[in-house]
């Protein structure tokens, strides 16, 4: 009897959570823990209409369908952003970066960027990355208290992207602020990056290692980016690779500190770092939402969606879909297979995922080896955004 009453109450709660969900009106509880809502949506309204007419997708299989069908689900933002931003630099930026374009522009730009992020180029970064991480750990070890985000997680990707684009060390200070402020203030970035591009044009670096030189010189068949495409895609790289990777490292170490058993398991078995990083990406995906627009009528989850329907793809929900992941609410650093969608899939799958994985593995494994007894000793501050899930600050003690 009692069990039934409890189940009924839970059912009601699930219905209510799904029915009241509006991406434009989120509660503070949601920001702390969106997963009960995502679960309710997956179970009762997996293709959920939002009051603004867009649709919110939470099932793994539906996300894969949308990511893989680029003919029906477009990434091109020109129509959507033109009325929003007018003829501004912001409009120019968002409509020129590869992530918001369909073929043929997307195919051409992606080929050039993938060439610059080749496995060989990434393997060459490993030594610098280890030195950088160890240097940060040395600095932390001189103090008993530190901030996991500012003193560690955020300091890594900004240096890596700086190396990738060949930004001189003395000019890196503002990179993080630019990246965080990119939506509000593009102008200074354009000016300074333009100067950097001009210098590199006059004095090319090694195209095997230096992405900027590689992008300027283009492919052997003469395919090149225009000056504008080059600038906007460099800004996009700076943005794409910064906050997401900071959040992978930050979320990963916070999750481990909350899950003592899995933390001990990883300390005892450092060779599990690869599957552990995949599980961190799945369990607390740093990029929780993606967007597409239907460009032809399509049926999804039994609903007929007309062309021109904006779609939100909820990676955070799909990555906990029990139809794909057994016991999905469990954090299991040995989980295999783990075909999560943290980097999306299909034509736009993250171009920097090999680099992000390398950064995550080196940062987290070396941190754990150095400070196995680290602990959070204050109130972590969340970034307060639904798309990018992570922390602005996490006060910690080294425990050493
Ligand atoms: C944990 C870290 C990261 C996560 C979770 C992540 C996630 C994603 C996701 C979900 C997309 C697909 C966007 C869409 O089409 O809707 C994407 C695209 C992209 N990412 Fe990442 N990313 C990460 C790190 C990086 C890094 C380090 C770089 C580069 C240095 C990078 C470069 C890119 C680029 C260039 C694209 C666009 C690819 C395309 O449109 O073809 N990302 N990323």
PDB file of C-alpha atoms and ligand atoms in Angstrom, residues 67 75 98-100 106 110 113 117 161 164 236-237 240-242 244-245 248 281 286-287 290-292 315 341-344 347-353 355-356 359, ligand 1:
ATOM      1  CA  UNK A  67      23.178  14.932 -35.266  1.00  0.00           C
ATOM      2  CA  UNK A  75      23.429  24.168 -38.101  1.00  0.00           C
ATOM      3  CA  UNK A  98      32.338  26.410 -38.726  1.00  0.00           C
ATOM      4  CA  UNK A  99      30.045  25.166 -35.993  1.00  0.00           C
ATOM      5  CA  UNK A 100      27.181  27.323 -37.269  1.00  0.00           C
ATOM      6  CA  UNK A 106      31.444  23.755 -43.091  1.00  0.00           C
ATOM      7  CA  UNK A 110      36.532  21.794 -41.009  1.00  0.00           C
ATOM      8  CA  UNK A 113      40.995  22.865 -38.903  1.00  0.00           C
ATOM      9  CA  UNK A 117      44.509  19.318 -35.005  1.00  0.00           C
ATOM     10  CA  UNK A 161      45.025  27.224 -26.942  1.00  0.00           C
ATOM     11  CA  UNK A 164      47.984  26.103 -30.488  1.00  0.00           C
ATOM     12  CA  UNK A 236      35.821  30.160 -32.149  1.00  0.00           C
ATOM     13  CA  UNK A 237      38.730  27.788 -31.363  1.00  0.00           C
ATOM     14  CA  UNK A 240      35.359  26.159 -27.962  1.00  0.00           C
ATOM     15  CA  UNK A 241      38.473  24.845 -26.315  1.00  0.00           C
ATOM     16  CA  UNK A 242      38.542  26.957 -23.215  1.00  0.00           C
ATOM     17  CA  UNK A 244      34.479  23.284 -22.033  1.00  0.00           C
ATOM     18  CA  UNK A 245      37.853  21.828 -21.063  1.00  0.00           C
ATOM     19  CA  UNK A 248      35.788  18.811 -17.806  1.00  0.00           C
ATOM     20  CA  UNK A 281      32.386  13.562 -19.822  1.00  0.00           C
ATOM     21  CA  UNK A 286      30.477  20.310 -19.792  1.00  0.00           C
ATOM     22  CA  UNK A 287      28.466  21.203 -22.883  1.00  0.00           C
ATOM     23  CA  UNK A 290      23.212  21.781 -28.757  1.00  0.00           C
ATOM     24  CA  UNK A 291      20.997  23.450 -31.347  1.00  0.00           C
ATOM     25  CA  UNK A 292      19.675  22.686 -34.802  1.00  0.00           C
ATOM     26  CA  UNK A 315      23.300  16.145 -24.282  1.00  0.00           C
ATOM     27  CA  UNK A 341      27.470  12.374 -26.741  1.00  0.00           C
ATOM     28  CA  UNK A 342      29.548  14.915 -24.790  1.00  0.00           C
ATOM     29  CA  UNK A 343      31.376  15.738 -28.043  1.00  0.00           C
ATOM     30  CA  UNK A 344      28.194  15.262 -30.142  1.00  0.00           C
ATOM     31  CA  UNK A 347      29.572  15.908 -39.189  1.00  0.00           C
ATOM     32  CA  UNK A 348      30.012  18.515 -36.430  1.00  0.00           C
ATOM     33  CA  UNK A 349      31.492  16.182 -33.830  1.00  0.00           C
ATOM     34  CA  UNK A 350      33.978  18.136 -31.721  1.00  0.00           C
ATOM     35  CA  UNK A 351      37.119  18.811 -33.736  1.00  0.00           C
ATOM     36  CA  UNK A 352      39.164  19.195 -30.539  1.00  0.00           C
ATOM     37  CA  UNK A 353      38.086  16.046 -28.715  1.00  0.00           C
ATOM     38  CA  UNK A 355      43.063  17.404 -27.376  1.00  0.00           C
ATOM     39  CA  UNK A 356      40.363  17.770 -24.699  1.00  0.00           C
ATOM     40  CA  UNK A 359      44.220  17.652 -21.338  1.00  0.00           C
TER      41      UNK A 359
HETATM   42  C1  LIG B   1      35.715  18.777 -22.812  1.00  0.00           C
HETATM   43  C2  LIG B   1      35.924  19.648 -23.766  1.00  0.00           C
HETATM   44  C3  LIG B   1      35.041  19.842 -24.946  1.00  0.00           C
HETATM   45  C4  LIG B   1      33.702  19.525 -25.129  1.00  0.00           C
HETATM   46  C5  LIG B   1      32.759  18.877 -24.116  1.00  0.00           C
HETATM   47  C6  LIG B   1      33.348  19.925 -26.482  1.00  0.00           C
HETATM   48  C7  LIG B   1      32.096  19.748 -27.030  1.00  0.00           C
HETATM   49  C8  LIG B   1      31.762  20.033 -28.342  1.00  0.00           C
HETATM   50  C9  LIG B   1      30.472  19.767 -28.962  1.00  0.00           C
HETATM   51  C10 LIG B   1      29.276  19.128 -28.243  1.00  0.00           C
HETATM   52  C11 LIG B   1      30.531  20.170 -30.255  1.00  0.00           C
HETATM   53  C12 LIG B   1      29.410  20.059 -31.321  1.00  0.00           C
HETATM   54  C13 LIG B   1      28.647  21.338 -31.460  1.00  0.00           C
HETATM   55  C14 LIG B   1      27.444  21.184 -32.368  1.00  0.00           C
HETATM   56  O1  LIG B   1      27.599  20.941 -33.571  1.00  0.00           O
HETATM   57  O2  LIG B   1      26.311  21.316 -31.894  1.00  0.00           O
HETATM   58  C15 LIG B   1      31.863  20.713 -30.461  1.00  0.00           C
HETATM   59  C16 LIG B   1      32.312  21.240 -31.654  1.00  0.00           C
HETATM   60  C17 LIG B   1      33.587  21.765 -31.820  1.00  0.00           C
HETATM   61  N1  LIG B   1      34.624  21.790 -30.903  1.00  0.00           N
HETATM   62 FE1  LIG B   1      34.568  21.041 -29.033  1.00  0.00          FE
HETATM   63  N2  LIG B   1      34.452  20.480 -27.086  1.00  0.00           N
HETATM   64  C18 LIG B   1      35.510  20.445 -26.203  1.00  0.00           C
HETATM   65  C19 LIG B   1      36.804  20.873 -26.416  1.00  0.00           C
HETATM   66  C20 LIG B   1      37.264  21.407 -27.589  1.00  0.00           C
HETATM   67  C21 LIG B   1      38.633  21.813 -27.858  1.00  0.00           C
HETATM   68  C22 LIG B   1      39.795  21.673 -26.873  1.00  0.00           C
HETATM   69  C23 LIG B   1      38.671  22.334 -29.125  1.00  0.00           C
HETATM   70  C24 LIG B   1      39.814  22.909 -29.942  1.00  0.00           C
HETATM   71  C25 LIG B   1      40.968  23.184 -29.571  1.00  0.00           C
HETATM   72  C26 LIG B   1      37.328  22.214 -29.666  1.00  0.00           C
HETATM   73  C27 LIG B   1      36.963  22.588 -30.944  1.00  0.00           C
HETATM   74  C28 LIG B   1      35.722  22.361 -31.499  1.00  0.00           C
HETATM   75  C29 LIG B   1      35.388  22.730 -32.870  1.00  0.00           C
HETATM   76  C30 LIG B   1      36.324  23.389 -33.887  1.00  0.00           C
HETATM   77  C31 LIG B   1      34.048  22.368 -33.063  1.00  0.00           C
HETATM   78  C32 LIG B   1      33.199  22.564 -34.325  1.00  0.00           C
HETATM   79  C33 LIG B   1      33.231  21.332 -35.164  1.00  0.00           C
HETATM   80  C34 LIG B   1      32.300  21.432 -36.365  1.00  0.00           C
HETATM   81  O3  LIG B   1      31.343  22.222 -36.361  1.00  0.00           O
HETATM   82  O4  LIG B   1      32.570  20.702 -37.319  1.00  0.00           O
HETATM   83  N3  LIG B   1      36.502  21.653 -28.715  1.00  0.00           N
HETATM   84  N4  LIG B   1      32.593  20.599 -29.288  1.00  0.00           N
END
